[in-house]
GROMACS .gro file of C-alpha atoms in nm:
model
  286
    1MET     CA    1  -0.178  -3.117   1.085
    2LEU     CA    2  -0.066  -2.947   0.746
    3SER     CA    3   0.257  -2.865   0.733
    4PHE     CA    4   0.441  -2.481   0.692
    5SER     CA    5   0.484  -2.524   0.321
    6GLU     CA    6   0.099  -2.678   0.320
    7GLN     CA    7  -0.080  -2.390   0.496
    8ALA     CA    8   0.183  -2.095   0.303
    9CYS     CA    9  -0.015  -1.848   0.052
   10ASP     CA   10   0.069  -1.702  -0.269
   11CYS     CA   11  -0.152  -1.425  -0.187
   12HIS     CA   12  -0.172  -1.315  -0.544
   13VAL     CA   13  -0.167  -1.531  -0.894
   14HIS     CA   14  -0.339  -1.527  -1.188
   15VAL     CA   15  -0.496  -1.804  -1.401
   16ILE     CA   16  -0.543  -1.751  -1.819
   17GLY     CA   17  -0.687  -2.069  -1.942
   18ASP     CA   18  -0.750  -2.188  -2.383
   19ARG     CA   19  -0.897  -1.871  -2.542
   20ALA     CA   20  -1.145  -2.139  -2.709
   21ARG     CA   21  -1.309  -2.149  -2.326
   22TYR     CA   22  -1.285  -1.899  -2.193
   23PRO     CA   23  -1.265  -1.578  -2.440
   24MET     CA   24  -1.107  -1.227  -2.319
   25LEU     CA   25  -1.265  -0.890  -2.379
   26PRO     CA   26  -1.276  -0.756  -2.790
   27ALA     CA   27  -1.090  -0.402  -2.606
   28ARG     CA   28  -0.861  -0.576  -2.380
   29PRO     CA   29  -0.466  -0.438  -2.339
   30TYR     CA   30  -0.317  -0.684  -2.451
   31THR     CA   31  -0.328  -1.084  -2.495
   32PRO     CA   32  -0.153  -1.278  -2.249
   33PRO     CA   33  -0.026  -1.676  -2.245
   34VAL     CA   34  -0.194  -1.939  -2.144
   35ALA     CA   35  -0.121  -1.997  -1.744
   36ASP     CA   36  -0.315  -2.248  -1.694
   37ILE     CA   37  -0.403  -2.551  -1.391
   38SER     CA   38  -0.156  -2.701  -1.408
   39ALA     CA   39   0.140  -2.413  -1.424
   40LEU     CA   40   0.008  -2.268  -1.132
   41ARG     CA   41   0.057  -2.632  -0.921
   42ARG     CA   42   0.391  -2.607  -1.122
   43HIS     CA   43   0.489  -2.324  -0.954
   44LEU     CA   44   0.358  -2.370  -0.600
   45ASP     CA   45   0.563  -2.695  -0.571
   46ARG     CA   46   0.866  -2.491  -0.705
   47LEU     CA   47   0.813  -2.194  -0.448
   48ALA     CA   48   0.652  -2.480  -0.161
   49LEU     CA   49   0.418  -2.330  -0.097
   50GLY     CA   50  -0.018  -2.525  -0.049
   51ARG     CA   51  -0.179  -2.184  -0.076
   52ALA     CA   52  -0.263  -1.933  -0.319
   53VAL     CA   53  -0.484  -1.662  -0.398
   54VAL     CA   54  -0.639  -1.667  -0.741
   55ILE     CA   55  -0.700  -1.284  -0.893
   56GLN     CA   56  -0.953  -1.199  -1.219
   57PRO     CA   57  -0.718  -1.094  -1.445
   58SER     CA   58  -0.877  -0.754  -1.648
   59VAL     CA   59  -0.845  -0.962  -1.998
   60TYR     CA   60  -1.144  -1.123  -1.905
   61GLY     CA   61  -1.367  -0.849  -1.764
   62THR     CA   62  -1.633  -0.944  -1.560
   63ASP     CA   63  -1.627  -1.314  -1.692
   64ASN     CA   64  -1.542  -1.534  -1.393
   65GLN     CA   65  -1.603  -1.821  -1.555
   66CYS     CA   66  -1.196  -1.986  -1.599
   67LEU     CA   67  -1.130  -1.807  -1.202
   68ILE     CA   68  -1.526  -2.026  -1.132
   69ASP     CA   69  -1.341  -2.348  -1.288
   70THR     CA   70  -0.960  -2.319  -1.150
   71LEU     CA   71  -1.096  -2.278  -0.791
   72GLN     CA   72  -1.349  -2.612  -0.800
   73ALA     CA   73  -1.004  -2.769  -0.917
   74MET     CA   74  -0.841  -2.735  -0.666
   75PRO     CA   75  -1.089  -2.615  -0.330
   76ASP     CA   76  -0.958  -2.651  -0.035
   77SER     CA   77  -0.618  -2.500  -0.157
   78LEU     CA   78  -0.752  -2.169  -0.394
   79ARG     CA   79  -0.904  -1.903  -0.364
   80GLY     CA   80  -1.072  -1.647  -0.591
   81VAL     CA   81  -1.145  -1.223  -0.580
   82ALA     CA   82  -1.304  -1.141  -0.807
   83VAL     CA   83  -1.445  -0.879  -1.113
   84LEU     CA   84  -1.729  -0.793  -1.070
   85ASP     CA   85  -2.037  -0.567  -1.274
   86PRO     CA   86  -2.248  -0.294  -1.081
   87ASP     CA   87  -2.547  -0.439  -1.054
   88VAL     CA   88  -2.407  -0.818  -1.018
   89ARG     CA   89  -2.744  -1.024  -0.906
   90ASP     CA   90  -2.732  -1.171  -0.580
   91ALA     CA   91  -2.698  -1.551  -0.739
   92ASP     CA   92  -2.484  -1.479  -0.910
   93LEU     CA   93  -2.233  -1.344  -0.569
   94GLU     CA   94  -2.408  -1.659  -0.387
   95GLN     CA   95  -2.273  -1.879  -0.686
   96LEU     CA   96  -1.873  -1.729  -0.672
   97ALA     CA   97  -1.809  -1.698  -0.346
   98ALA     CA   98  -1.982  -2.115  -0.289
   99ALA     CA   99  -1.688  -2.161  -0.546
  100GLY     CA  100  -1.479  -1.969  -0.279
  101VAL     CA  101  -1.442  -1.608  -0.368
  102THR     CA  102  -1.403  -1.414  -0.079
  103GLY     CA  103  -1.334  -1.033  -0.252
  104ILE     CA  104  -1.375  -0.806  -0.562
  105ARG     CA  105  -1.123  -0.634  -0.755
  106ILE     CA  106  -1.135  -0.324  -0.799
  107ASN     CA  107  -0.805  -0.244  -1.078
  108LEU     CA  108  -0.739   0.126  -1.155
  109GLU     CA  109  -0.447   0.120  -1.204
  110SER     CA  110  -0.471  -0.122  -1.530
  111THR     CA  111  -0.704   0.096  -1.687
  112GLY     CA  112  -0.522   0.394  -1.612
  113GLY     CA  113  -0.795   0.592  -1.419
  114LYS     CA  114  -0.695   0.809  -1.198
  115ASP     CA  115  -1.021   1.076  -1.026
  116PRO     CA  116  -0.970   0.977  -0.696
  117GLY     CA  117  -1.371   1.130  -0.642
  118GLN     CA  118  -1.489   0.795  -0.924
  119ALA     CA  119  -1.222   0.534  -0.750
  120LEU     CA  120  -1.389   0.621  -0.428
  121GLN     CA  121  -1.726   0.607  -0.519
  122ILE     CA  122  -1.643   0.265  -0.696
  123VAL     CA  123  -1.532   0.165  -0.356
  124GLU     CA  124  -1.779   0.294  -0.156
  125HIS     CA  125  -2.066   0.100  -0.386
  126TRP     CA  126  -1.925  -0.230  -0.279
  127ALA     CA  127  -1.851  -0.163   0.030
  128GLY     CA  128  -2.184  -0.125   0.084
  129LYS     CA  129  -2.342  -0.349  -0.105
  130LEU     CA  130  -2.132  -0.632  -0.005
  131ALA     CA  131  -2.125  -0.565   0.374
  132GLY     CA  132  -2.170  -0.851   0.559
  133SER     CA  133  -2.107  -1.064   0.328
  134GLY     CA  134  -1.808  -1.163   0.435
  135TRP     CA  135  -1.586  -1.072   0.150
  136HIS     CA  136  -1.301  -0.844   0.126
  137ILE     CA  137  -1.242  -0.505  -0.110
  138GLN     CA  138  -0.903  -0.530  -0.289
  139LEU     CA  139  -0.737  -0.171  -0.493
  140TYR     CA  140  -0.500  -0.113  -0.733
  141ALA     CA  141  -0.451   0.236  -0.810
  142HIS     CA  142  -0.161   0.464  -0.810
  143HIS     CA  143  -0.035   0.553  -0.495
  144GLU     CA  144  -0.208   0.888  -0.498
  145VAL     CA  145  -0.487   0.755  -0.579
  146VAL     CA  146  -0.509   0.545  -0.320
  147GLU     CA  147  -0.427   0.800  -0.063
  148GLN     CA  148  -0.687   0.995  -0.093
  149VAL     CA  149  -0.881   0.762  -0.179
  150LEU     CA  150  -0.837   0.676   0.253
  151GLN     CA  151  -0.835   1.054   0.306
  152ARG     CA  152  -1.211   1.124   0.234
  153LEU     CA  153  -1.348   0.733   0.289
  154SER     CA  154  -1.539   0.717   0.581
  155SER     CA  155  -1.454   0.332   0.830
  156PRO     CA  156  -1.434   0.108   0.557
  157SER     CA  157  -1.758  -0.176   0.616
  158LEU     CA  158  -1.549  -0.510   0.466
  159PRO     CA  159  -1.203  -0.501   0.485
  160LEU     CA  160  -0.970  -0.350   0.233
  161VAL     CA  161  -0.654  -0.493   0.051
  162ILE     CA  162  -0.388  -0.267  -0.109
  163ASP     CA  163  -0.205  -0.462  -0.432
  164HIS     CA  164   0.156  -0.459  -0.448
  165PHE     CA  165   0.286  -0.151  -0.199
  166ALA     CA  166  -0.023  -0.012  -0.285
  167MET     CA  167   0.206   0.090  -0.532
  168LEU     CA  168   0.496   0.334  -0.370
  169PRO     CA  169   0.763   0.465  -0.477
  170PRO     CA  170   0.987   0.299  -0.369
  171GLN     CA  171   1.248   0.647  -0.243
  172MET     CA  172   0.991   0.775  -0.043
  173PRO     CA  173   1.094   0.877   0.224
  174GLN     CA  174   1.013   0.724   0.627
  175GLU     CA  175   0.913   1.025   0.772
  176VAL     CA  176   0.687   1.132   0.460
  177LEU     CA  177   0.531   0.762   0.395
  178LYS     CA  178   0.431   0.751   0.789
  179LYS     CA  179   0.257   1.084   0.759
  180THR     CA  180   0.043   0.921   0.472
  181ARG     CA  181  -0.367   0.822   0.574
  182LEU     CA  182  -0.204   0.448   0.407
  183TYR     CA  183   0.056   0.430   0.687
  184ALA     CA  184  -0.232   0.574   0.941
  185MET     CA  185  -0.438   0.275   0.884
  186LEU     CA  186  -0.213  -0.034   0.836
  187ALA     CA  187  -0.168   0.039   1.195
  188GLN     CA  188  -0.470   0.072   1.312
  189GLY     CA  189  -0.551  -0.244   1.165
  190ALA     CA  190  -0.771  -0.100   0.890
  191LEU     CA  191  -0.626  -0.250   0.535
  192TYR     CA  192  -0.443  -0.483   0.423
  193ILE     CA  193  -0.087  -0.407   0.205
  194LYS     CA  194   0.019  -0.692  -0.034
  195LEU     CA  195   0.384  -0.764  -0.056
  196SER     CA  196   0.443  -0.873  -0.453
  197ALA     CA  197   0.518  -0.765  -0.776
  198ALA     CA  198   0.855  -0.526  -0.694
  199TYR     CA  199   0.873  -0.484  -1.010
  200ARG     CA  200   0.613  -0.293  -1.125
  201ILE     CA  201   0.754   0.007  -0.829
  202GLY     CA  202   1.110   0.022  -0.885
  203ASP     CA  203   1.385  -0.178  -1.136
  204PRO     CA  204   1.638  -0.485  -0.917
  205VAL     CA  205   1.907  -0.203  -0.906
  206GLN     CA  206   1.633  -0.036  -0.597
  207ALA     CA  207   1.631  -0.397  -0.408
  208ARG     CA  208   1.735  -0.233  -0.144
  209GLN     CA  209   1.515   0.036  -0.080
  210ILE     CA  210   1.188  -0.185  -0.184
  211ALA     CA  211   1.323  -0.432   0.058
  212ALA     CA  212   1.357  -0.076   0.317
  213LEU     CA  213   0.950  -0.014   0.288
  214ALA     CA  214   0.851  -0.417   0.305
  215HIS     CA  215   1.028  -0.337   0.647
  216THR     CA  216   0.872  -0.027   0.706
  217LEU     CA  217   0.473  -0.165   0.675
  218LEU     CA  218   0.545  -0.506   0.836
  219GLN     CA  219   0.694  -0.278   1.148
  220ALA     CA  220   0.349  -0.092   1.114
  221ASN     CA  221   0.206  -0.338   1.125
  222PRO     CA  222   0.227  -0.739   1.029
  223GLU     CA  223  -0.051  -0.882   1.135
  224ARG     CA  224  -0.200  -0.715   0.838
  225MET     CA  225   0.065  -0.836   0.552
  226LEU     CA  226   0.001  -1.066   0.324
  227TRP     CA  227   0.295  -1.160   0.080
  228ALA     CA  228   0.241  -1.278  -0.313
  229SER     CA  229   0.403  -1.357  -0.649
  230ASP     CA  230   0.210  -1.135  -0.881
  231TRP     CA  231   0.257  -1.487  -1.079
  232PRO     CA  232   0.244  -1.490  -1.445
  233HIS     CA  233   0.420  -1.184  -1.442
  234THR     CA  234   0.180  -1.074  -1.697
  235ASN     CA  235   0.343  -0.821  -1.960
  236ARG     CA  236   0.238  -0.579  -2.167
  237GLU     CA  237   0.540  -0.584  -2.421
  238PRO     CA  238   0.617  -0.246  -2.594
  239GLY     CA  239   0.471  -0.206  -2.926
  240LYS     CA  240   0.235  -0.538  -2.982
  241ALA     CA  241  -0.074  -0.487  -3.128
  242PRO     CA  242  -0.393  -0.600  -2.825
  243ASP     CA  243  -0.441  -0.897  -2.997
  244ALA     CA  244  -0.090  -1.004  -2.984
  245ILE     CA  245   0.058  -1.208  -2.745
  246SER     CA  246   0.251  -1.054  -2.479
  247GLN     CA  247   0.504  -1.315  -2.344
  248TYR     CA  248   0.493  -1.312  -1.989
  249ARG     CA  249   0.821  -1.133  -1.761
  250ALA     CA  250   1.081  -1.363  -1.663
  251ILE     CA  251   1.090  -1.409  -1.311
  252ASP     CA  252   1.336  -1.653  -1.178
  253PRO     CA  253   1.128  -1.898  -0.869
  254ARG     CA  254   1.450  -1.901  -0.665
  255ALA     CA  255   1.494  -1.504  -0.669
  256LEU     CA  256   1.093  -1.509  -0.590
  257ILE     CA  257   1.193  -1.710  -0.254
  258GLN     CA  258   1.517  -1.432  -0.209
  259GLU     CA  259   1.323  -1.194  -0.174
  260GLN     CA  260   1.057  -1.334   0.031
  261LEU     CA  261   1.329  -1.422   0.298
  262SER     CA  262   1.509  -1.077   0.290
  263TRP     CA  263   1.132  -0.930   0.358
  264LEU     CA  264   1.009  -1.206   0.633
  265PHE     CA  265   1.318  -1.256   0.783
  266THR     CA  266   1.211  -1.400   1.157
  267ASP     CA  267   1.048  -1.772   1.125
  268ALA     CA  268   0.775  -1.617   1.302
  269LEU     CA  269   0.735  -1.346   1.060
  270ARG     CA  270   0.667  -1.572   0.739
  271ARG     CA  271   0.452  -1.746   0.971
  272LYS     CA  272   0.259  -1.438   1.034
  273VAL     CA  273   0.303  -1.327   0.710
  274LEU     CA  274   0.236  -1.655   0.465
  275VAL     CA  275   0.020  -1.840   0.693
  276ASP     CA  276  -0.243  -1.726   0.944
  277ASN     CA  277  -0.351  -1.361   0.777
  278PRO     CA  278  -0.374  -1.540   0.446
  279ALA     CA  279  -0.648  -1.776   0.639
  280ARG     CA  280  -0.824  -1.530   0.922
  281LEU     CA  281  -0.860  -1.319   0.540
  282TYR     CA  282  -0.929  -1.557   0.266
  283HIS     CA  283  -1.140  -1.808   0.489
  284PHE     CA  284  -0.885  -2.131   0.437
  285ALA     CA  285  -0.949  -2.415   0.647
  286ALA     CA  286  -0.712  -2.440   0.966
   0.00000   0.00000   0.00000
């Protein structure tokens, strides 16, 4: 039987391969350094985690080859979330599923997409195309875009995962949050939220507010919460040309562990969020 740490999952990491083997989009907005599978293994060891979900980074567009190769190198420990062309072939979907991909990512935040109507169309397209596949849809967008999509979305046919605290501002009053469609759907079990990348929604001085936000979301429905590091902490350095390397954010692994403990403050909660929920959503073996 696997131990707790062997089953515990980091639900949002990226792998960046050698550029000669895995070319990036020519029109990418930034260029990250290499963060290969060896570095991922070290990251998981530092956090005492045995599993991870590898998310296709925006710099590769819909070329998922680096993702596929990464998943095939650690098939029991990794699952993947791909980025796809709207007209992707069924054969390509089958190849991705065989490699360990269990979802598609819709990334509007990185591209500045703020049109809720367009976002809704994209979500509904994939909900229809992937119905019955066992996959999920992962949405990364501004919290107001997410809210408007959810208000207009009929009952989703696939599990819906919202990235990075749903990009909610940590200063949002609890009474306002509890009136949102996001909160209602979370409480109903109609979506998942990732507790991840606190630095994308606030500054270190807001750590208590972010912890309070995490606790409020967990109280709504702990069975629909996920935890993630957002390793290797991609960053667009101000003033850097898109083809110049932007170094990763300097995030201390010890700070990630402390952050995790402050949000998941009981053993039962840690098991639910780190083990049980990811195993169910990403189809890890028991």
